[in-house]
Amino acid sequence: MKLTLFARLFLGYLGIFVLILGVSVYAVIELQRFNNITRSVLESDTRVLEYEKKLTDVLLSEIRYERRFLITKDDALYDQFLLFKSDFELFLDEAMALADARAGGFLTRVRDSHQRYQDLVDEEVKYLKAREDYPHEHYKQEKDKVADRITGELEALAGYSQRNTYGKIQKLAEAGSNAGRVALLITGGALVFVIAISFFITRSITRPVSLLKRKTREIAQGDFEGELNIASPPELGELAGAFNSMSRKLRDLDKMKSEFFSSMSHELRTPLTSIKEGAGLLLDGVGGTVTDKQRKLLTILAEESERLIGLVNSLLDLSKMEGGMMVYNFEPTSLAPLIDRAMTEIAPLVEAKRIRVEPKIDKELPIVKVDGEKLLQALRNLIGNAVKFTPDGGTVTVSARQKDGVVEVSVADTGPGIPAENLAAVFDKFQQAAFAGSYRIKGTGLGLAIVKHIVTSHGGKVWVESQAGEGSTFIFLLPA
Ligand code: ADP
């Protein structure tokens, strides 16, 4: 079933809520039951017991006054007897109202026997008042029998009430431990359910999210193959669908970019080289004698096509680096020969501008693991810039030394320097010459961006220290 994230969360929380409600309702019902049993013990059984005691006492007093009256014939004693009789009947009625069916049975028998006792006394009183002789002994025995029956029934009632109370207390204890067990079971079950629900909901969200994360990382590393297959939850399924179509577009773009690079290299470099070569051949007189005016134009043509080749090369290099398509060949390399080569390549310009280039290379430079060609390109750009921006007769110092586990290479010049506000921007592409003030020197604005890419791809960092009018020092560090 493909439930939406909202439905999953809603149903999960609803389930948890229903469980908590269930446990609470069960607890309330159980408490109510305990309450009822306790109340019935307190309000009925113990009170019936109290009435049993009162009835026994009143019966004894009744018998006592009845006997005394029969002996003394004192009417006051008879009145007292009648008072206890009505007390007995009142208590009996009250006890009846509280009693359950069985206790009621005992009390009904008590009432019948008490009535029988009353009848016997009434008969005796009648005989006495008529001053007739009657069988005293027979009445005495009958009354004793009836009184024994009443006390016997009352004792049986007391026994029944006590047993009833114990029974109820026992039931209470059993119900208590049962309720505890059931509550523990429900709570344990609810806990397991809550954990399971939380686990499934969280997993149903985190699993597709981590798949998305992994795929995003793969795409960031240039691997566009394979598609995300997430069907549920539907929201993330839709996201995966959109992600897949984005990844397909990126794959197409990537292919287009590679094709563009190879066609650009071919389509731009080949004709530009032909133009440059052609201009060179014409300058060499291959096409016949060249006038001064023609020589001037041909020289411009050769220089500009040379610059364009440089620009195309830099542009292609930077695009490759930014697209993560530049392949690096790291090998243990000695830096000194690379610096030498870069300085030798720039020698003609150095001589033309009568610039002094001072190398300050540590003798003990460690071997570093670098791509020699790329690092040469970086050195070429930095030393080239220094020579380019330094006015005639200036000095360029190229230093290299080992320091705190890194190799530090710096190129310092006595050129125009860079204003503080432009220091951070010089490494951005197409930031050219604008900061050089009056020093409008032709360039591509790509050299330093390429240097930054090369150095950072080696795990190093590059920066510039400069002040307007004070010359500039470009420094880069490489892990030793
Ligand atoms: P460009 O091809 O223009 O030299 P770069 O990326 O190499 O491009 O340099 C960017 C800009 O940084 C330059 O145009 C220049 O303004 C400034 N710059 C670079 N090197 C120096 C330097 N040694 N002295 C002064 N300014 C420099």
Short mmCIF file of C-alpha atoms and ligand atoms in Angstrom, two decimals:
data_model
loop_
_atom_site.label_atom_id
_atom_site.label_comp_id
_atom_site.label_asym_id
_atom_site.label_seq_id
_atom_site.Cartn_x
_atom_site.Cartn_y
_atom_site.Cartn_z
CA MET A 1 0.00 0.00 0.00
CA LYS A 2 1.48 3.35 -1.06
CA LEU A 3 0.60 5.62 1.85
CA THR A 4 1.65 9.24 1.68
CA LEU A 5 4.06 10.59 4.27
CA PHE A 6 1.22 12.57 5.80
CA ALA A 7 -1.01 9.45 6.00
CA ARG A 8 1.81 7.38 7.54
CA LEU A 9 2.55 9.96 10.21
CA PHE A 10 -1.14 10.60 10.87
CA LEU A 11 -2.04 6.91 11.14
CA GLY A 12 1.05 6.19 13.26
CA TYR A 13 0.21 8.91 15.75
CA LEU A 14 -3.48 7.93 15.69
CA GLY A 15 -2.51 4.33 16.55
CA ILE A 16 -0.35 5.52 19.44
CA PHE A 17 -3.15 7.81 20.64
CA VAL A 18 -5.73 4.98 20.51
CA LEU A 19 -3.39 2.70 22.49
CA ILE A 20 -2.82 5.32 25.18
CA LEU A 21 -6.57 5.97 25.30
CA GLY A 22 -7.21 2.21 25.61
CA VAL A 23 -4.79 1.87 28.53
CA SER A 24 -6.33 4.89 30.26
CA VAL A 25 -9.92 3.67 29.77
CA TYR A 26 -8.97 0.22 31.09
CA ALA A 27 -7.32 1.80 34.15
CA VAL A 28 -10.39 3.98 34.83
CA ILE A 29 -12.78 0.98 34.54
CA GLU A 30 -10.65 -1.13 36.88
CA LEU A 31 -10.42 1.68 39.42
CA GLN A 32 -14.19 2.08 39.27
CA ARG A 33 -14.60 -1.65 39.94
CA PHE A 34 -12.25 -1.49 42.96
CA ASN A 35 -14.20 1.48 44.18
CA ASN A 36 -17.50 -0.40 43.94
CA ILE A 37 -16.21 -3.44 45.80
CA THR A 38 -14.64 -1.31 48.54
CA ARG A 39 -17.85 0.68 48.89
CA SER A 40 -19.96 -2.47 49.12
CA VAL A 41 -17.65 -3.83 51.85
CA LEU A 42 -17.77 -0.58 53.79
CA GLU A 43 -21.42 0.34 53.26
CA SER A 44 -23.13 -3.02 53.34
CA ASP A 45 -21.14 -5.91 54.90
CA THR A 46 -19.60 -4.02 57.84
CA ARG A 47 -22.87 -2.26 58.57
CA VAL A 48 -24.84 -5.52 58.45
CA LEU A 49 -22.32 -6.83 61.01
CA GLU A 50 -22.92 -3.78 63.19
CA TYR A 51 -26.70 -4.39 63.01
CA GLU A 52 -26.19 -8.03 63.92
CA LYS A 53 -24.45 -6.93 67.14
CA LYS A 54 -27.13 -4.31 67.90
CA LEU A 55 -29.93 -6.82 67.25
CA THR A 56 -28.32 -9.39 69.60
CA ASP A 57 -27.92 -6.76 72.34
CA VAL A 58 -31.47 -5.47 71.94
CA LEU A 59 -32.86 -9.03 71.94
CA LEU A 60 -31.00 -9.81 75.20
CA SER A 61 -32.37 -6.61 76.80
CA GLU A 62 -35.87 -7.49 75.54
CA ILE A 63 -35.65 -10.97 77.10
CA ARG A 64 -34.22 -9.52 80.32
CA TYR A 65 -37.11 -7.03 80.76
CA GLU A 66 -39.72 -9.58 79.70
CA ARG A 67 -38.47 -12.02 82.37
CA ARG A 68 -38.32 -9.35 85.05
CA PHE A 69 -41.86 -8.24 84.17
CA LEU A 70 -43.20 -11.81 84.39
CA ILE A 71 -41.70 -12.08 87.88
CA THR A 72 -42.57 -8.59 89.24
CA LYS A 73 -45.65 -7.82 87.09
CA ASP A 74 -44.34 -4.23 87.05
CA ASP A 75 -45.85 -2.42 84.04
CA ALA A 76 -42.83 -0.09 83.76
CA LEU A 77 -40.71 -3.10 82.96
CA TYR A 78 -43.24 -4.21 80.35
CA ASP A 79 -43.06 -0.76 78.72
CA GLN A 80 -39.28 -1.04 78.68
CA PHE A 81 -39.68 -4.44 77.04
CA LEU A 82 -41.97 -2.90 74.38
CA LEU A 83 -39.41 -0.16 73.72
CA PHE A 84 -36.68 -2.73 73.05
CA LYS A 85 -39.11 -4.70 70.91
CA SER A 86 -39.76 -1.68 68.66
CA ASP A 87 -35.97 -0.98 68.58
CA PHE A 88 -35.43 -4.54 67.46
CA GLU A 89 -37.99 -4.16 64.66
CA LEU A 90 -36.50 -0.83 63.58
CA PHE A 91 -32.94 -2.21 63.41
CA LEU A 92 -34.23 -5.26 61.60
CA ASP A 93 -35.89 -3.06 58.94
CA GLU A 94 -32.70 -1.01 58.56
CA ALA A 95 -30.55 -4.14 58.27
CA MET A 96 -33.00 -5.58 55.71
CA ALA A 97 -32.54 -2.46 53.58
CA LEU A 98 -28.75 -3.01 53.42
CA ALA A 99 -28.75 -6.79 53.12
CA ASP A 100 -28.22 -8.81 49.97
CA ALA A 101 -30.47 -11.80 49.12
CA ARG A 102 -28.77 -14.32 51.40
CA ALA A 103 -28.42 -11.97 54.36
CA GLY A 104 -32.06 -11.04 53.72
CA GLY A 105 -32.94 -14.74 54.12
CA PHE A 106 -31.31 -14.84 57.58
CA LEU A 107 -33.06 -11.63 58.60
CA THR A 108 -36.48 -12.86 57.40
CA ARG A 109 -36.08 -15.95 59.54
CA VAL A 110 -35.03 -13.68 62.44
CA ARG A 111 -38.16 -11.57 61.87
CA ASP A 112 -40.40 -14.69 61.82
CA SER A 113 -38.85 -16.08 65.01
CA HIS A 114 -39.04 -12.68 66.71
CA GLN A 115 -42.72 -12.49 65.78
CA ARG A 116 -43.17 -15.96 67.27
CA TYR A 117 -41.44 -14.76 70.46
CA GLN A 118 -43.73 -11.73 70.59
CA ASP A 119 -46.78 -13.91 70.12
CA LEU A 120 -45.69 -16.12 73.04
CA VAL A 121 -45.10 -13.08 75.29
CA ASP A 122 -48.46 -11.57 74.25
CA GLU A 123 -50.24 -14.83 75.16
CA GLU A 124 -48.50 -14.88 78.57
CA VAL A 125 -49.46 -11.23 79.19
CA LYS A 126 -53.03 -12.04 78.26
CA TYR A 127 -53.07 -14.92 80.83
CA LEU A 128 -51.57 -12.65 83.45
CA LYS A 129 -54.01 -9.84 82.85
CA ALA A 130 -56.96 -12.35 83.07
CA ARG A 131 -55.28 -13.80 86.16
CA GLU A 132 -55.58 -17.20 84.60
CA ASP A 133 -53.28 -20.08 85.28
CA TYR A 134 -51.12 -21.17 82.32
CA PRO A 135 -48.23 -23.59 81.66
CA HIS A 136 -45.26 -21.36 82.60
CA GLU A 137 -42.70 -24.00 81.93
CA HIS A 138 -44.01 -24.72 78.43
CA TYR A 139 -43.85 -21.00 77.50
CA LYS A 140 -40.41 -20.62 79.01
CA GLN A 141 -39.09 -23.53 76.99
CA GLU A 142 -40.77 -22.27 73.78
CA LYS A 143 -39.36 -18.73 74.27
CA ASP A 144 -35.86 -20.12 74.95
CA LYS A 145 -36.10 -22.18 71.78
CA VAL A 146 -37.22 -19.17 69.76
CA ALA A 147 -34.50 -16.93 71.30
CA ASP A 148 -31.89 -19.60 70.50
CA ARG A 149 -33.20 -19.72 66.93
CA ILE A 150 -32.92 -15.91 66.66
CA THR A 151 -29.37 -15.75 68.08
CA GLY A 152 -28.45 -18.75 65.93
CA GLU A 153 -29.70 -16.98 62.77
CA LEU A 154 -27.93 -13.74 63.80
CA GLU A 155 -24.66 -15.63 64.34
CA ALA A 156 -25.08 -17.32 60.98
CA LEU A 157 -25.68 -13.85 59.48
CA ALA A 158 -22.49 -12.55 61.14
CA GLY A 159 -20.52 -15.51 59.80
CA TYR A 160 -21.96 -14.98 56.34
CA SER A 161 -21.15 -11.24 56.40
CA GLN A 162 -17.58 -11.89 57.53
CA ARG A 163 -17.06 -14.52 54.84
CA ASN A 164 -18.57 -12.13 52.34
CA THR A 165 -16.15 -9.39 53.39
CA TYR A 166 -13.13 -11.72 53.20
CA GLY A 167 -14.34 -12.97 49.82
CA LYS A 168 -14.64 -9.46 48.50
CA ILE A 169 -11.23 -8.44 49.85
CA GLN A 170 -9.77 -11.53 48.24
CA LYS A 171 -11.50 -10.66 44.97
CA LEU A 172 -10.14 -7.15 45.29
CA ALA A 173 -6.59 -8.46 45.72
CA GLU A 174 -6.99 -10.81 42.76
CA ALA A 175 -8.51 -8.09 40.59
CA GLY A 176 -5.66 -5.79 41.65
CA SER A 177 -2.95 -8.17 40.58
CA ASN A 178 -4.88 -9.05 37.40
CA ALA A 179 -5.29 -5.39 36.55
CA GLY A 180 -1.56 -4.84 37.19
CA ARG A 181 -0.71 -7.74 34.87
CA VAL A 182 -3.09 -6.61 32.13
CA ALA A 183 -1.92 -2.98 32.40
CA LEU A 184 1.70 -4.14 32.20
CA LEU A 185 0.87 -6.29 29.17
CA ILE A 186 -1.01 -3.51 27.38
CA THR A 187 1.70 -0.96 28.20
CA GLY A 188 4.44 -3.37 27.03
CA GLY A 189 2.48 -4.11 23.84
CA ALA A 190 1.85 -0.41 23.30
CA LEU A 191 5.55 0.32 23.77
CA VAL A 192 6.54 -2.36 21.24
CA PHE A 193 3.89 -1.02 18.86
CA VAL A 194 5.10 2.57 19.29
CA ILE A 195 8.73 1.54 18.69
CA ALA A 196 7.75 -0.55 15.65
CA ILE A 197 5.61 2.26 14.20
CA SER A 198 8.32 4.88 14.79
CA PHE A 199 10.91 2.55 13.26
CA PHE A 200 8.85 1.83 10.15
CA ILE A 201 7.82 5.45 9.62
CA THR A 202 11.36 6.72 10.13
CA ARG A 203 12.79 3.99 7.91
CA SER A 204 10.26 4.60 5.16
CA ILE A 205 11.50 8.21 5.09
CA THR A 206 15.24 7.79 5.72
CA ARG A 207 15.74 4.87 3.28
CA PRO A 208 14.64 6.77 0.16
CA VAL A 209 16.34 9.93 1.47
CA SER A 210 19.66 8.09 1.86
CA LEU A 211 19.20 6.59 -1.63
CA LEU A 212 18.67 10.13 -2.91
CA LYS A 213 21.73 11.31 -1.00
CA ARG A 214 23.88 8.53 -2.45
CA LYS A 215 22.68 9.19 -5.99
CA THR A 216 23.25 12.94 -5.57
CA ARG A 217 26.81 12.24 -4.44
CA GLU A 218 27.36 9.97 -7.45
CA ILE A 219 26.04 12.66 -9.78
CA ALA A 220 28.26 15.26 -8.09
CA GLN A 221 31.18 12.97 -8.87
CA GLY A 222 30.14 12.80 -12.50
CA ASP A 223 28.45 9.39 -12.49
CA PHE A 224 25.08 9.82 -14.20
CA GLU A 225 24.40 6.12 -14.78
CA GLY A 226 21.51 4.25 -13.15
CA GLU A 227 18.17 5.61 -12.03
CA LEU A 228 16.60 5.98 -8.62
CA ASN A 229 13.81 3.50 -8.03
CA ILE A 230 11.64 4.82 -5.20
CA ALA A 231 7.96 3.92 -5.34
CA SER A 232 6.83 4.90 -1.87
CA PRO A 233 6.08 7.12 -0.08
CA PRO A 234 4.50 8.80 -3.11
CA GLU A 235 5.92 12.25 -2.29
CA LEU A 236 9.47 10.90 -2.34
CA GLY A 237 8.57 8.74 -5.37
CA GLU A 238 7.65 11.94 -7.23
CA LEU A 239 10.86 13.57 -6.03
CA ALA A 240 12.83 10.56 -7.31
CA GLY A 241 11.03 10.83 -10.68
CA ALA A 242 11.97 14.52 -10.94
CA PHE A 243 15.49 13.66 -9.81
CA ASN A 244 15.78 10.97 -12.51
CA SER A 245 14.69 13.33 -15.26
CA MET A 246 17.16 15.95 -13.93
CA SER A 247 19.91 13.34 -13.93
CA ARG A 248 19.00 12.32 -17.53
CA LYS A 249 19.22 15.98 -18.59
CA LEU A 250 22.57 16.33 -16.81
CA ARG A 251 23.80 13.18 -18.56
CA ASP A 252 22.81 14.65 -21.94
CA LEU A 253 24.43 17.97 -21.06
CA ASP A 254 27.57 16.19 -19.92
CA LYS A 255 27.72 14.32 -23.20
CA MET A 256 27.15 17.53 -25.10
CA LYS A 257 29.92 19.20 -23.11
CA SER A 258 32.43 16.44 -23.87
CA GLU A 259 31.52 16.57 -27.55
CA PHE A 260 31.80 20.35 -27.44
CA PHE A 261 35.29 20.16 -25.90
CA SER A 262 36.65 17.80 -28.51
CA SER A 263 35.03 19.66 -31.41
CA MET A 264 36.15 23.04 -29.98
CA SER A 265 39.74 21.86 -29.65
CA HIS A 266 39.67 20.69 -33.19
CA GLU A 267 37.53 23.38 -34.81
CA LEU A 268 39.22 26.35 -33.14
CA ARG A 269 42.81 25.29 -32.62
CA THR A 270 43.36 23.87 -36.11
CA PRO A 271 42.34 26.96 -38.11
CA LEU A 272 44.01 29.31 -35.62
CA THR A 273 47.26 27.37 -35.90
CA SER A 274 46.94 27.50 -39.70
CA ILE A 275 46.46 31.29 -39.57
CA LYS A 276 49.47 31.65 -37.26
CA GLU A 277 51.64 29.38 -39.40
CA GLY A 278 50.45 31.14 -42.57
CA ALA A 279 51.29 34.56 -41.17
CA GLY A 280 54.70 33.21 -40.06
CA LEU A 281 55.40 31.82 -43.54
CA LEU A 282 54.37 35.10 -45.20
CA LEU A 283 56.64 37.01 -42.78
CA ASP A 284 59.47 34.64 -43.73
CA GLY A 285 58.93 35.72 -47.36
CA VAL A 286 57.53 32.42 -48.62
CA GLY A 287 54.82 34.31 -50.54
CA GLY A 288 57.22 36.83 -52.02
CA THR A 289 58.62 40.13 -50.79
CA VAL A 290 56.70 41.73 -47.92
CA THR A 291 56.38 45.49 -47.65
CA ASP A 292 56.82 47.19 -44.25
CA LYS A 293 53.09 47.87 -43.98
CA GLN A 294 52.30 44.21 -44.81
CA ARG A 295 54.93 43.07 -42.24
CA LYS A 296 53.26 45.19 -39.56
CA LEU A 297 49.80 43.71 -40.35
CA LEU A 298 51.16 40.16 -40.55
CA THR A 299 52.91 40.58 -37.19
CA ILE A 300 49.63 41.70 -35.60
CA LEU A 301 47.90 38.72 -37.25
CA ALA A 302 50.51 36.28 -35.90
CA GLU A 303 50.45 37.76 -32.37
CA GLU A 304 46.68 37.89 -32.15
CA SER A 305 46.24 34.33 -33.45
CA GLU A 306 48.90 33.24 -30.90
CA ARG A 307 46.90 34.98 -28.15
CA LEU A 308 43.67 33.39 -29.37
CA ILE A 309 45.29 29.93 -29.29
CA GLY A 310 46.35 30.73 -25.71
CA LEU A 311 42.82 31.85 -24.83
CA VAL A 312 41.23 28.75 -26.38
CA ASN A 313 43.69 26.51 -24.55
CA SER A 314 43.06 28.26 -21.22
CA LEU A 315 39.30 28.22 -21.75
CA LEU A 316 39.29 24.52 -22.53
CA ASP A 317 41.57 23.76 -19.56
CA LEU A 318 39.44 25.75 -17.13
CA SER A 319 36.20 24.22 -18.44
CA LYS A 320 37.65 20.77 -18.00
CA MET A 321 38.81 21.60 -14.47
CA GLU A 322 35.47 23.07 -13.48
CA GLY A 323 33.64 20.10 -14.99
CA GLY A 324 35.83 17.73 -12.98
CA MET A 325 37.05 16.22 -16.24
CA MET A 326 40.71 17.17 -15.94
CA VAL A 327 42.82 14.07 -15.38
CA TYR A 328 45.76 14.47 -12.98
CA ASN A 329 48.82 12.26 -13.02
CA PHE A 330 50.40 12.51 -9.59
CA GLU A 331 54.04 11.38 -9.49
CA PRO A 332 56.95 12.00 -7.12
CA THR A 333 58.56 15.10 -8.61
CA SER A 334 61.40 17.49 -7.82
CA LEU A 335 60.18 21.11 -7.89
CA ALA A 336 63.48 22.87 -8.73
CA PRO A 337 63.68 21.66 -12.38
CA LEU A 338 60.03 22.67 -12.93
CA ILE A 339 60.73 26.22 -11.65
CA ASP A 340 63.85 26.32 -13.86
CA ARG A 341 61.84 25.32 -16.90
CA ALA A 342 59.18 27.95 -16.28
CA MET A 343 61.88 30.64 -15.90
CA THR A 344 63.69 29.50 -19.05
CA GLU A 345 60.48 29.64 -21.09
CA ILE A 346 59.89 33.27 -20.11
CA ALA A 347 63.55 34.27 -20.64
CA PRO A 348 62.99 36.11 -24.00
CA LEU A 349 60.42 38.49 -22.43
CA VAL A 350 62.61 38.89 -19.33
CA GLU A 351 65.52 39.91 -21.53
CA ALA A 352 63.37 42.21 -23.64
CA LYS A 353 62.15 44.04 -20.51
CA ARG A 354 65.58 43.92 -18.84
CA ILE A 355 63.98 42.37 -15.79
CA ARG A 356 66.07 40.66 -13.10
CA VAL A 357 64.74 37.23 -12.15
CA GLU A 358 66.16 35.97 -8.85
CA PRO A 359 65.62 32.34 -7.98
CA LYS A 360 65.78 31.51 -4.23
CA ILE A 361 65.31 27.75 -4.20
CA ASP A 362 66.14 25.74 -1.07
CA LYS A 363 68.77 23.08 -1.73
CA GLU A 364 66.94 20.57 0.48
CA LEU A 365 63.52 20.75 -1.16
CA PRO A 366 61.60 17.52 -0.61
CA ILE A 367 60.20 15.43 -3.43
CA VAL A 368 56.51 16.20 -3.81
CA LYS A 369 53.75 14.12 -5.35
CA VAL A 370 52.40 16.33 -8.13
CA ASP A 371 51.30 16.34 -11.75
CA GLY A 372 54.46 17.91 -13.21
CA GLU A 373 52.82 19.29 -16.37
CA LYS A 374 49.95 20.95 -14.47
CA LEU A 375 52.26 22.42 -11.85
CA LEU A 376 54.49 23.77 -14.64
CA GLN A 377 51.38 25.41 -16.10
CA ALA A 378 50.67 27.07 -12.71
CA LEU A 379 54.29 28.28 -12.36
CA ARG A 380 54.24 29.51 -15.97
CA ASN A 381 51.09 31.57 -15.26
CA LEU A 382 52.43 33.07 -11.99
CA ILE A 383 55.94 33.87 -13.27
CA GLY A 384 54.46 35.00 -16.61
CA ASN A 385 52.12 37.44 -14.80
CA ALA A 386 54.96 38.74 -12.60
CA VAL A 387 57.15 39.44 -15.63
CA LYS A 388 54.20 40.80 -17.61
CA PHE A 389 53.12 43.27 -14.91
CA THR A 390 56.60 44.32 -13.75
CA PRO A 391 57.83 47.43 -15.51
CA ASP A 392 61.13 47.38 -17.42
CA GLY A 393 64.15 47.06 -15.16
CA GLY A 394 62.15 45.57 -12.29
CA THR A 395 62.83 42.41 -10.27
CA VAL A 396 60.97 39.12 -9.99
CA THR A 397 61.91 36.74 -7.17
CA VAL A 398 60.93 33.09 -7.33
CA SER A 399 61.38 31.28 -3.99
CA ALA A 400 60.71 27.73 -2.83
CA ARG A 401 61.27 26.33 0.65
CA GLN A 402 60.07 23.64 3.01
CA LYS A 403 58.08 24.79 6.02
CA ASP A 404 55.96 22.93 8.65
CA GLY A 405 55.24 19.87 6.51
CA VAL A 406 54.47 21.87 3.38
CA VAL A 407 56.42 23.27 0.46
CA GLU A 408 55.93 26.99 -0.03
CA VAL A 409 56.49 28.49 -3.47
CA SER A 410 56.23 32.24 -3.96
CA VAL A 411 56.61 34.62 -6.92
CA ALA A 412 57.26 38.23 -5.92
CA ASP A 413 57.53 41.18 -8.26
CA THR A 414 58.09 44.90 -8.16
CA GLY A 415 55.07 45.58 -10.33
CA PRO A 416 52.12 47.91 -9.72
CA GLY A 417 50.63 45.73 -6.97
CA ILE A 418 46.95 45.02 -6.47
CA PRO A 419 44.59 47.25 -4.44
CA ALA A 420 43.39 45.55 -1.22
CA GLU A 421 39.73 45.45 -2.38
CA ASN A 422 40.68 43.38 -5.44
CA LEU A 423 42.92 40.83 -3.72
CA ALA A 424 40.17 38.26 -3.26
CA ALA A 425 38.80 38.64 -6.80
CA VAL A 426 42.04 38.13 -8.77
CA PHE A 427 41.54 34.35 -8.67
CA ASP A 428 38.06 34.60 -10.21
CA LYS A 429 37.86 33.96 -13.94
CA PHE A 430 37.69 36.86 -16.37
CA GLN A 431 38.91 39.29 -13.68
CA GLN A 432 41.61 40.83 -15.75
CA ALA A 433 43.66 43.95 -15.98
CA ALA A 434 40.86 46.06 -14.52
CA PHE A 435 42.75 46.33 -11.25
CA ALA A 436 46.03 46.97 -12.93
CA GLY A 437 45.05 50.61 -13.25
CA SER A 438 47.04 52.23 -15.98
CA TYR A 439 48.74 48.90 -16.53
CA ARG A 440 46.37 47.70 -19.19
CA ILE A 441 48.19 44.61 -20.21
CA LYS A 442 46.60 42.10 -22.51
CA GLY A 443 45.56 38.85 -20.93
CA THR A 444 42.75 36.32 -20.75
CA GLY A 445 41.72 36.74 -17.11
CA LEU A 446 41.86 32.96 -16.78
CA GLY A 447 45.47 32.35 -15.70
CA LEU A 448 44.99 32.76 -11.93
CA ALA A 449 41.69 30.82 -11.94
CA ILE A 450 43.60 27.93 -13.55
CA VAL A 451 46.41 28.28 -10.96
CA LYS A 452 43.86 28.05 -8.15
CA HIS A 453 42.27 24.92 -9.62
CA ILE A 454 45.64 23.23 -10.09
CA VAL A 455 46.89 24.05 -6.57
CA THR A 456 43.67 23.03 -4.82
CA SER A 457 43.50 19.81 -6.86
CA HIS A 458 46.90 19.03 -5.30
CA GLY A 459 45.46 19.56 -1.83
CA GLY A 460 47.23 22.91 -1.48
CA LYS A 461 46.16 26.56 -1.27
CA VAL A 462 47.12 29.77 -3.03
CA TRP A 463 46.81 33.44 -2.17
CA VAL A 464 48.29 36.83 -2.94
CA GLU A 465 49.86 39.44 -0.69
CA SER A 466 50.03 42.85 -2.27
CA GLN A 467 49.51 46.54 -1.89
CA ALA A 468 48.89 49.02 -4.67
CA GLY A 469 52.24 50.42 -5.77
CA GLU A 470 54.24 47.98 -3.64
CA GLY A 471 54.50 44.96 -5.93
CA SER A 472 52.73 41.60 -5.45
CA THR A 473 53.69 38.24 -3.98
CA PHE A 474 51.74 35.17 -5.09
CA ILE A 475 52.24 32.26 -2.70
CA PHE A 476 51.10 28.65 -2.88
CA LEU A 477 51.55 25.73 -0.50
CA LEU A 478 51.73 22.07 -1.46
CA PRO A 479 51.60 19.14 0.95
CA ALA A 480 55.14 17.79 1.27
P1 ADP B 1 45.45 37.80 -17.12
O1 ADP B 1 45.44 36.92 -18.29
O2 ADP B 1 44.64 39.03 -17.28
O3 ADP B 1 46.79 38.01 -16.56
P2 ADP B 1 45.09 36.38 -14.69
O4 ADP B 1 44.00 35.53 -14.16
O5 ADP B 1 46.43 35.77 -14.78
O6 ADP B 1 44.63 36.95 -16.05
O7 ADP B 1 45.20 37.65 -13.77
C1 ADP B 1 44.01 38.32 -13.43
C2 ADP B 1 44.32 39.77 -13.08
O8 ADP B 1 45.02 39.81 -11.85
C3 ADP B 1 45.20 40.46 -14.04
O9 ADP B 1 44.51 40.95 -15.15
C4 ADP B 1 45.78 41.55 -13.18
O10 ADP B 1 44.87 42.64 -13.06
C5 ADP B 1 45.94 40.93 -11.84
N1 ADP B 1 47.32 40.39 -11.66
C6 ADP B 1 47.73 39.11 -11.81
N2 ADP B 1 49.06 38.97 -11.52
C7 ADP B 1 49.46 40.23 -11.17
C8 ADP B 1 50.73 40.76 -10.77
N3 ADP B 1 51.84 40.02 -10.68
N4 ADP B 1 50.79 42.08 -10.48
C9 ADP B 1 49.68 42.86 -10.58
N5 ADP B 1 48.45 42.42 -10.95
C10 ADP B 1 48.36 41.11 -11.27
#
